[in-house]
Amino acid sequence: MSTCSVSKGCFVFKPNSHKRKRSSAADYFSKGNNDLGNSELRLDTCLLLWKQIKSETEQLQEDLNKNLFDNLIKFLRQSHLDFKEKKAEWICRMKSNEIPTAAVVLGVNVTDHELTIKSLSEVLRDDVTPFVVSLKAKECPGIKQLLQKLIIQLMGCDVDVDSSEEEECPKNLPRRVRCSVASLTDWYKNVIKKTDTESPCKKRTFSSRHWEPPPVVIIFKDMESFTTKVLQDFIIMSSHCIREFPLVLIFGIATSPMVIHKLLPHSVSSLLCIELFQSLSSKEHLTKVIDKLLLTSQFPFKISEKVLQVLTNIFLYHDFSVHNFVKGFQ
């Protein structure tokens, strides 16, 4: 008796891996064109045109944010004057523990927030104070990490409170820094005192455009993402030192200013002197960009109706990001 069997097998043959050559912009212009000189001219023209478009877009961004930044600086100036004069009226004594806070509603286009906050920080460092700190929620899961970020950015010293080894710091800073608001207050007093005792020709800490004494501005980029405990503990601790430590908070808000009262109890929010600021909506911003880039004779480069429709749909139904719209346009 004989037995017959049939078996099936599946064998995979992996082809040799050949890395696909990435084509550059120069390859695109030279493809199918035997005249290399003409291709190089087209490439140079395209790069020059995009450079002009990018410059115009950045200038438009600055112009649109100018009104918002001017209002913020006006608010900071009034808060700074109240601190500097140290008025003794009863109303001022009632507000002596309140921290000036600017609630800036930036909109749901979170991708564009980073550029706006960066521009705001540069304006404040140039014209108001050298002490500007930007904080993200993912970098500050606890109050200890938040204070560490403050000390690192303000004092320029890397702090590790859990390590027994001394960190390398600049010569003018202590090697071990206690991670607390009191340490920041003492540091600020020493910086101001040192600057006041120096001769005018040796004052290099502050620019001539900076206010005296310069306030400390802390920007919470994504205020909604911070935990209630972190914000609550920091605000309570800072309110006790506000008379000696001119602190100003800026909350970057994507949704609604009501989120402040949802995150903070009344006993904590009452320690903040809040003023609301509204940035230009993303739709209005995109309208300005389209008018300046597409509906103008200044730039001869145009896109088809279908491409514009795709970019617009991504903007309206995905992220409301003007930055991503410009990248897609590129």
mmCIF file of C-alpha atoms in Angstrom:
data_model
loop_
_atom_site.group_PDB
_atom_site.id
_atom_site.type_symbol
_atom_site.label_atom_id
_atom_site.label_comp_id
_atom_site.label_asym_id
_atom_site.label_seq_id
_atom_site.Cartn_x
_atom_site.Cartn_y
_atom_site.Cartn_z
ATOM 1 C CA MET A 1 0.000 0.000 0.000
ATOM 2 C CA SER A 2 1.452 3.354 -1.074
ATOM 3 C CA THR A 3 0.760 6.738 0.448
ATOM 4 C CA CYS A 4 0.692 9.944 -1.556
ATOM 5 C CA SER A 5 0.903 13.352 0.113
ATOM 6 C CA VAL A 6 0.721 16.839 -1.162
ATOM 7 C CA SER A 7 2.127 19.789 0.723
ATOM 8 C CA LYS A 8 2.015 23.485 0.107
ATOM 9 C CA GLY A 9 4.707 25.959 0.920
ATOM 10 C CA CYS A 10 4.979 29.692 0.885
ATOM 11 C CA PHE A 11 8.428 31.099 0.338
ATOM 12 C CA VAL A 12 9.255 34.757 0.546
ATOM 13 C CA PHE A 13 12.101 36.122 -1.518
ATOM 14 C CA LYS A 14 13.184 39.524 -0.312
ATOM 15 C CA PRO A 15 14.579 41.603 -3.146
ATOM 16 C CA ASN A 16 17.771 43.501 -2.791
ATOM 17 C CA SER A 17 17.174 46.753 -1.031
ATOM 18 C CA HIS A 18 17.904 49.744 -3.207
ATOM 19 C CA LYS A 19 17.511 53.069 -1.522
ATOM 20 C CA ARG A 20 15.296 55.288 -3.527
ATOM 21 C CA LYS A 21 17.105 58.374 -4.598
ATOM 22 C CA ARG A 22 15.358 61.445 -3.336
ATOM 23 C CA SER A 23 14.857 64.023 -5.996
ATOM 24 C CA SER A 24 15.700 67.611 -5.221
ATOM 25 C CA ALA A 25 14.160 70.789 -6.509
ATOM 26 C CA ALA A 26 16.971 71.071 -9.058
ATOM 27 C CA ASP A 27 16.137 67.597 -10.455
ATOM 28 C CA TYR A 28 12.507 68.620 -10.863
ATOM 29 C CA PHE A 29 13.379 71.649 -12.977
ATOM 30 C CA SER A 30 15.966 69.791 -15.077
ATOM 31 C CA LYS A 31 13.766 66.755 -15.776
ATOM 32 C CA GLY A 32 12.981 66.478 -19.492
ATOM 33 C CA ASN A 33 14.891 69.653 -20.247
ATOM 34 C CA ASN A 34 18.194 69.495 -22.095
ATOM 35 C CA ASP A 35 18.987 73.162 -21.513
ATOM 36 C CA LEU A 36 20.714 73.157 -18.133
ATOM 37 C CA GLY A 37 21.153 76.913 -18.128
ATOM 38 C CA ASN A 38 17.409 77.423 -18.460
ATOM 39 C CA SER A 39 16.752 74.904 -15.668
ATOM 40 C CA GLU A 40 19.137 76.671 -13.307
ATOM 41 C CA LEU A 41 17.514 79.992 -14.108
ATOM 42 C CA ARG A 42 14.062 78.579 -13.346
ATOM 43 C CA LEU A 43 15.335 77.128 -10.079
ATOM 44 C CA ASP A 44 16.954 80.389 -9.013
ATOM 45 C CA THR A 45 13.778 82.291 -9.889
ATOM 46 C CA CYS A 46 11.663 79.840 -7.875
ATOM 47 C CA LEU A 47 13.936 80.087 -4.817
ATOM 48 C CA LEU A 48 14.030 83.873 -5.003
ATOM 49 C CA LEU A 49 10.259 84.036 -5.362
ATOM 50 C CA TRP A 50 9.689 81.767 -2.364
ATOM 51 C CA LYS A 51 12.160 83.784 -0.299
ATOM 52 C CA GLN A 52 10.099 86.900 -1.014
ATOM 53 C CA ILE A 53 6.860 85.082 -0.180
ATOM 54 C CA LYS A 54 8.297 83.812 3.119
ATOM 55 C CA SER A 55 9.543 87.276 4.040
ATOM 56 C CA GLU A 56 6.154 88.794 3.227
ATOM 57 C CA THR A 57 4.391 86.134 5.299
ATOM 58 C CA GLU A 58 6.609 86.773 8.334
ATOM 59 C CA GLN A 59 6.085 90.514 8.031
ATOM 60 C CA LEU A 60 2.332 89.961 7.799
ATOM 61 C CA GLN A 61 2.484 87.819 10.940
ATOM 62 C CA GLU A 62 4.271 90.616 12.805
ATOM 63 C CA ASP A 63 1.762 93.212 11.622
ATOM 64 C CA LEU A 64 -1.200 91.085 12.693
ATOM 65 C CA ASN A 65 0.289 90.474 16.149
ATOM 66 C CA LYS A 66 1.389 94.081 16.668
ATOM 67 C CA ASN A 67 -1.907 95.225 18.148
ATOM 68 C CA LEU A 68 -2.001 92.279 20.555
ATOM 69 C CA PHE A 69 1.607 92.797 21.641
ATOM 70 C CA ASP A 70 1.090 96.545 22.108
ATOM 71 C CA ASN A 71 -1.897 95.920 24.387
ATOM 72 C CA LEU A 72 0.073 93.376 26.396
ATOM 73 C CA ILE A 73 2.975 95.787 26.862
ATOM 74 C CA LYS A 74 0.536 98.495 27.933
ATOM 75 C CA PHE A 75 -0.886 96.128 30.545
ATOM 76 C CA LEU A 76 2.611 95.227 31.746
ATOM 77 C CA ARG A 77 3.580 98.891 31.975
ATOM 78 C CA GLN A 78 0.588 99.726 34.178
ATOM 79 C CA SER A 79 1.303 96.761 36.434
ATOM 80 C CA HIS A 80 4.953 97.766 36.582
ATOM 81 C CA LEU A 81 4.098 101.331 37.587
ATOM 82 C CA ASP A 82 1.877 100.113 40.415
ATOM 83 C CA PHE A 83 4.721 97.959 41.729
ATOM 84 C CA LYS A 84 7.363 100.671 41.318
ATOM 85 C CA GLU A 85 5.374 103.434 43.022
ATOM 86 C CA LYS A 86 4.208 101.142 45.854
ATOM 87 C CA LYS A 87 1.111 103.203 46.489
ATOM 88 C CA ALA A 88 -0.226 103.141 50.041
ATOM 89 C CA GLU A 89 -3.909 103.621 49.306
ATOM 90 C CA TRP A 90 -6.362 101.153 50.761
ATOM 91 C CA ILE A 91 -7.330 99.811 47.325
ATOM 92 C CA CYS A 92 -3.688 99.153 46.470
ATOM 93 C CA ARG A 93 -3.182 97.397 49.794
ATOM 94 C CA MET A 94 -6.152 95.207 48.962
ATOM 95 C CA LYS A 95 -4.457 94.280 45.682
ATOM 96 C CA SER A 96 -0.963 93.968 47.124
ATOM 97 C CA ASN A 97 -1.045 90.162 46.945
ATOM 98 C CA GLU A 98 -2.631 89.981 43.496
ATOM 99 C CA ILE A 99 -0.450 88.831 40.616
ATOM 100 C CA PRO A 100 -0.968 90.702 37.317
ATOM 101 C CA THR A 101 -2.143 88.094 34.826
ATOM 102 C CA ALA A 102 -2.823 88.400 31.098
ATOM 103 C CA ALA A 103 -5.194 85.757 29.712
ATOM 104 C CA VAL A 104 -4.421 85.599 25.979
ATOM 105 C CA VAL A 105 -6.967 83.661 23.908
ATOM 106 C CA LEU A 106 -4.960 82.334 20.949
ATOM 107 C CA GLY A 107 -7.571 80.050 19.394
ATOM 108 C CA VAL A 108 -7.685 76.346 18.622
ATOM 109 C CA ASN A 109 -4.902 76.512 16.016
ATOM 110 C CA VAL A 110 -2.378 75.110 18.466
ATOM 111 C CA THR A 111 0.292 74.683 15.765
ATOM 112 C CA ASP A 112 0.526 78.460 15.354
ATOM 113 C CA HIS A 113 0.802 79.146 19.099
ATOM 114 C CA GLU A 114 4.512 78.335 19.209
ATOM 115 C CA LEU A 115 5.326 81.030 16.631
ATOM 116 C CA THR A 116 3.155 83.601 18.415
ATOM 117 C CA ILE A 117 4.682 82.874 21.826
ATOM 118 C CA LYS A 118 8.179 82.992 20.350
ATOM 119 C CA SER A 119 7.540 86.385 18.771
ATOM 120 C CA LEU A 120 6.017 87.681 22.006
ATOM 121 C CA SER A 121 9.033 86.510 24.024
ATOM 122 C CA GLU A 122 11.410 88.268 21.633
ATOM 123 C CA VAL A 123 9.445 91.527 21.846
ATOM 124 C CA LEU A 124 9.385 91.412 25.645
ATOM 125 C CA ARG A 125 13.115 90.653 25.885
ATOM 126 C CA ASP A 126 13.958 93.509 23.527
ATOM 127 C CA ASP A 127 11.738 96.240 24.955
ATOM 128 C CA VAL A 128 10.546 95.284 28.449
ATOM 129 C CA THR A 129 12.691 92.881 30.467
ATOM 130 C CA PRO A 130 15.437 90.283 30.022
ATOM 131 C CA PHE A 131 13.597 87.988 32.449
ATOM 132 C CA VAL A 132 11.112 86.123 30.256
ATOM 133 C CA VAL A 133 10.344 82.445 30.869
ATOM 134 C CA SER A 134 8.214 80.140 28.698
ATOM 135 C CA LEU A 135 6.803 76.974 30.242
ATOM 136 C CA LYS A 136 5.073 73.925 28.739
ATOM 137 C CA ALA A 137 2.781 71.615 30.680
ATOM 138 C CA LYS A 138 4.619 68.436 29.660
ATOM 139 C CA GLU A 139 7.836 69.851 31.127
ATOM 140 C CA CYS A 140 6.194 70.719 34.453
ATOM 141 C CA PRO A 141 4.292 67.688 35.787
ATOM 142 C CA GLY A 142 4.929 68.875 39.363
ATOM 143 C CA ILE A 143 5.678 72.067 41.233
ATOM 144 C CA LYS A 144 9.309 70.986 41.723
ATOM 145 C CA GLN A 145 9.875 70.631 37.979
ATOM 146 C CA LEU A 146 8.209 74.004 37.367
ATOM 147 C CA LEU A 147 10.506 75.759 39.838
ATOM 148 C CA GLN A 148 13.501 73.991 38.329
ATOM 149 C CA LYS A 149 12.592 75.319 34.881
ATOM 150 C CA LEU A 150 12.222 78.818 36.294
ATOM 151 C CA ILE A 151 15.611 78.729 37.993
ATOM 152 C CA ILE A 152 17.318 77.255 34.922
ATOM 153 C CA GLN A 153 15.922 79.887 32.556
ATOM 154 C CA LEU A 154 16.228 82.865 34.888
ATOM 155 C CA MET A 155 19.454 82.167 36.767
ATOM 156 C CA GLY A 156 21.186 80.168 34.053
ATOM 157 C CA CYS A 157 22.063 77.354 36.444
ATOM 158 C CA ASP A 158 21.165 73.701 35.993
ATOM 159 C CA VAL A 159 19.408 72.572 39.179
ATOM 160 C CA ASP A 160 19.035 69.028 40.455
ATOM 161 C CA VAL A 161 17.670 69.060 43.982
ATOM 162 C CA ASP A 162 17.815 65.264 44.313
ATOM 163 C CA SER A 163 21.519 64.960 43.549
ATOM 164 C CA SER A 164 24.283 65.374 46.094
ATOM 165 C CA GLU A 165 26.802 66.285 43.418
ATOM 166 C CA GLU A 166 27.336 69.913 42.663
ATOM 167 C CA GLU A 167 26.413 71.080 39.186
ATOM 168 C CA GLU A 168 28.636 73.253 37.078
ATOM 169 C CA CYS A 169 27.274 76.799 37.116
ATOM 170 C CA PRO A 170 28.572 80.174 36.028
ATOM 171 C CA LYS A 171 31.043 81.764 38.425
ATOM 172 C CA ASN A 172 28.621 84.469 39.504
ATOM 173 C CA LEU A 173 25.995 81.921 40.630
ATOM 174 C CA PRO A 174 26.018 79.593 43.636
ATOM 175 C CA ARG A 175 26.678 75.947 42.911
ATOM 176 C CA ARG A 176 23.741 74.757 44.984
ATOM 177 C CA VAL A 177 20.475 76.621 44.521
ATOM 178 C CA ARG A 178 17.469 75.877 46.666
ATOM 179 C CA CYS A 179 14.468 75.175 44.466
ATOM 180 C CA SER A 180 11.887 77.643 45.830
ATOM 181 C CA VAL A 181 10.197 80.961 45.138
ATOM 182 C CA ALA A 182 12.173 82.460 48.043
ATOM 183 C CA SER A 183 15.416 81.608 46.209
ATOM 184 C CA LEU A 184 14.134 83.410 43.116
ATOM 185 C CA THR A 185 13.212 86.428 45.247
ATOM 186 C CA ASP A 186 16.677 86.559 46.809
ATOM 187 C CA TRP A 187 18.291 86.192 43.388
ATOM 188 C CA TYR A 188 16.183 89.038 41.988
ATOM 189 C CA LYS A 189 17.119 91.320 44.899
ATOM 190 C CA ASN A 190 20.812 90.602 44.378
ATOM 191 C CA VAL A 191 20.602 91.257 40.629
ATOM 192 C CA ILE A 192 18.799 94.578 41.109
ATOM 193 C CA LYS A 193 21.103 95.627 43.955
ATOM 194 C CA LYS A 194 24.202 94.774 41.924
ATOM 195 C CA THR A 195 22.912 96.704 38.933
ATOM 196 C CA ASP A 196 22.091 99.781 41.032
ATOM 197 C CA THR A 197 25.577 99.893 42.590
ATOM 198 C CA GLU A 198 27.382 99.631 39.254
ATOM 199 C CA SER A 199 28.383 102.703 37.308
ATOM 200 C CA PRO A 200 26.325 103.505 34.181
ATOM 201 C CA CYS A 201 29.181 102.532 31.885
ATOM 202 C CA LYS A 202 29.384 99.050 33.464
ATOM 203 C CA LYS A 203 25.678 98.243 33.450
ATOM 204 C CA ARG A 204 25.380 95.396 31.010
ATOM 205 C CA THR A 205 22.712 93.307 32.677
ATOM 206 C CA PHE A 206 19.856 95.371 31.269
ATOM 207 C CA SER A 207 19.438 97.215 28.017
ATOM 208 C CA SER A 208 18.649 100.916 27.985
ATOM 209 C CA ARG A 209 15.193 100.009 26.678
ATOM 210 C CA HIS A 210 14.418 97.716 29.618
ATOM 211 C CA TRP A 211 12.267 98.965 32.462
ATOM 212 C CA GLU A 212 13.769 99.600 35.885
ATOM 213 C CA PRO A 213 13.397 97.476 37.826
ATOM 214 C CA PRO A 214 12.550 94.918 35.130
ATOM 215 C CA PRO A 215 9.603 92.607 35.875
ATOM 216 C CA VAL A 216 9.733 88.831 35.611
ATOM 217 C CA VAL A 217 7.335 87.540 32.958
ATOM 218 C CA ILE A 218 6.291 83.877 33.003
ATOM 219 C CA ILE A 219 4.411 82.583 29.955
ATOM 220 C CA PHE A 220 2.324 79.413 30.317
ATOM 221 C CA LYS A 221 2.143 78.336 26.683
ATOM 222 C CA ASP A 222 -0.671 75.783 27.105
ATOM 223 C CA MET A 223 -2.459 76.781 30.271
ATOM 224 C CA GLU A 224 -5.261 74.218 29.849
ATOM 225 C CA SER A 225 -2.782 71.343 29.952
ATOM 226 C CA PHE A 226 -1.302 72.268 33.349
ATOM 227 C CA THR A 227 -2.624 70.371 36.331
ATOM 228 C CA THR A 228 -4.675 72.228 38.901
ATOM 229 C CA LYS A 229 -2.298 71.416 41.743
ATOM 230 C CA VAL A 230 0.776 72.775 39.930
ATOM 231 C CA LEU A 231 -0.916 76.076 39.072
ATOM 232 C CA GLN A 232 -2.534 76.386 42.480
ATOM 233 C CA ASP A 233 0.668 75.769 44.448
ATOM 234 C CA PHE A 234 2.728 78.131 42.294
ATOM 235 C CA ILE A 235 0.201 80.974 42.444
ATOM 236 C CA ILE A 236 -0.186 80.713 46.222
ATOM 237 C CA MET A 237 3.583 80.692 46.800
ATOM 238 C CA SER A 238 4.181 83.561 44.375
ATOM 239 C CA SER A 239 1.461 85.741 45.909
ATOM 240 C CA HIS A 240 3.405 85.867 49.197
ATOM 241 C CA CYS A 241 6.468 87.336 47.437
ATOM 242 C CA ILE A 242 4.777 89.648 44.925
ATOM 243 C CA ARG A 243 5.751 92.806 46.832
ATOM 244 C CA GLU A 244 9.449 92.028 46.424
ATOM 245 C CA PHE A 245 9.321 89.901 43.263
ATOM 246 C CA PRO A 246 7.543 91.786 40.405
ATOM 247 C CA LEU A 247 5.963 88.785 38.741
ATOM 248 C CA VAL A 248 3.616 88.910 35.740
ATOM 249 C CA LEU A 249 1.850 85.825 34.378
ATOM 250 C CA ILE A 250 0.703 85.296 30.788
ATOM 251 C CA PHE A 251 -1.709 82.424 30.155
ATOM 252 C CA GLY A 252 -1.861 81.066 26.607
ATOM 253 C CA ILE A 253 -5.434 79.791 26.187
ATOM 254 C CA ALA A 254 -6.753 77.837 23.213
ATOM 255 C CA THR A 255 -10.433 77.570 24.091
ATOM 256 C CA SER A 256 -12.108 79.987 26.494
ATOM 257 C CA PRO A 257 -10.940 82.173 29.410
ATOM 258 C CA MET A 258 -13.499 80.372 31.574
ATOM 259 C CA VAL A 259 -11.003 77.525 31.787
ATOM 260 C CA ILE A 260 -9.126 79.581 34.411
ATOM 261 C CA HIS A 261 -12.056 79.350 36.807
ATOM 262 C CA LYS A 262 -12.519 75.653 35.985
ATOM 263 C CA LEU A 263 -8.909 74.836 36.820
ATOM 264 C CA LEU A 264 -8.511 77.138 39.823
ATOM 265 C CA PRO A 265 -10.779 77.462 42.868
ATOM 266 C CA HIS A 266 -12.012 80.913 43.813
ATOM 267 C CA SER A 267 -9.530 81.189 46.688
ATOM 268 C CA VAL A 268 -6.681 80.907 44.162
ATOM 269 C CA SER A 269 -8.138 82.795 41.186
ATOM 270 C CA SER A 270 -8.852 85.726 43.528
ATOM 271 C CA LEU A 271 -5.073 86.099 43.895
ATOM 272 C CA LEU A 272 -4.841 86.978 40.187
ATOM 273 C CA CYS A 273 -5.563 90.376 38.670
ATOM 274 C CA ILE A 274 -6.723 89.041 35.287
ATOM 275 C CA GLU A 275 -7.108 91.008 32.085
ATOM 276 C CA LEU A 276 -8.363 89.366 28.892
ATOM 277 C CA PHE A 277 -6.687 89.683 25.485
ATOM 278 C CA GLN A 278 -7.946 88.257 22.200
ATOM 279 C CA SER A 279 -5.711 87.444 19.260
ATOM 280 C CA LEU A 280 -6.834 87.580 15.652
ATOM 281 C CA SER A 281 -8.899 84.527 14.680
ATOM 282 C CA SER A 282 -7.261 81.952 12.439
ATOM 283 C CA LYS A 283 -9.865 82.489 9.699
ATOM 284 C CA GLU A 284 -9.176 86.212 9.569
ATOM 285 C CA HIS A 285 -5.463 85.483 9.593
ATOM 286 C CA LEU A 286 -5.813 83.067 6.666
ATOM 287 C CA THR A 287 -7.877 85.624 4.730
ATOM 288 C CA LYS A 288 -5.061 88.150 5.110
ATOM 289 C CA VAL A 289 -2.505 85.579 3.965
ATOM 290 C CA ILE A 290 -4.496 84.665 0.862
ATOM 291 C CA ASP A 291 -4.962 88.331 -0.027
ATOM 292 C CA LYS A 292 -1.244 89.009 0.338
ATOM 293 C CA LEU A 293 0.076 85.844 -1.335
ATOM 294 C CA LEU A 294 -2.466 84.632 -3.889
ATOM 295 C CA LEU A 295 -4.762 87.504 -4.815
ATOM 296 C CA THR A 296 -1.967 89.853 -5.737
ATOM 297 C CA SER A 297 0.092 90.637 -8.813
ATOM 298 C CA GLN A 298 3.258 90.940 -6.734
ATOM 299 C CA PHE A 299 3.877 87.176 -6.873
ATOM 300 C CA PRO A 300 3.307 85.563 -10.299
ATOM 301 C CA PHE A 301 3.228 82.066 -8.797
ATOM 302 C CA LYS A 302 -0.359 80.741 -8.690
ATOM 303 C CA ILE A 303 -1.939 77.433 -7.736
ATOM 304 C CA SER A 304 -4.858 75.635 -9.313
ATOM 305 C CA GLU A 305 -8.395 75.676 -7.969
ATOM 306 C CA LYS A 306 -8.229 72.044 -6.822
ATOM 307 C CA VAL A 307 -4.988 72.569 -4.902
ATOM 308 C CA LEU A 308 -6.407 75.640 -3.182
ATOM 309 C CA GLN A 309 -9.552 73.698 -2.309
ATOM 310 C CA VAL A 310 -7.483 70.886 -0.753
ATOM 311 C CA LEU A 311 -5.428 73.319 1.328
ATOM 312 C CA THR A 312 -8.554 75.154 2.449
ATOM 313 C CA ASN A 313 -10.318 71.926 3.437
ATOM 314 C CA ILE A 314 -7.313 70.813 5.487
ATOM 315 C CA PHE A 315 -7.372 74.171 7.241
ATOM 316 C CA LEU A 316 -11.122 74.179 7.958
ATOM 317 C CA TYR A 317 -11.624 70.521 8.872
ATOM 318 C CA HIS A 318 -8.291 69.550 10.395
ATOM 319 C CA ASP A 319 -6.158 72.030 12.343
ATOM 320 C CA PHE A 320 -7.014 75.699 11.546
ATOM 321 C CA SER A 321 -3.261 76.210 11.214
ATOM 322 C CA VAL A 322 -2.070 79.073 9.013
ATOM 323 C CA HIS A 323 1.497 77.801 9.389
ATOM 324 C CA ASN A 324 0.540 74.417 7.889
ATOM 325 C CA PHE A 325 -1.368 76.185 5.104
ATOM 326 C CA VAL A 326 1.767 78.113 4.134
ATOM 327 C CA LYS A 327 3.859 74.920 4.270
ATOM 328 C CA GLY A 328 1.360 73.191 2.002
ATOM 329 C CA PHE A 329 1.427 76.195 -0.306
ATOM 330 C CA GLN A 330 5.214 75.828 -0.518
#
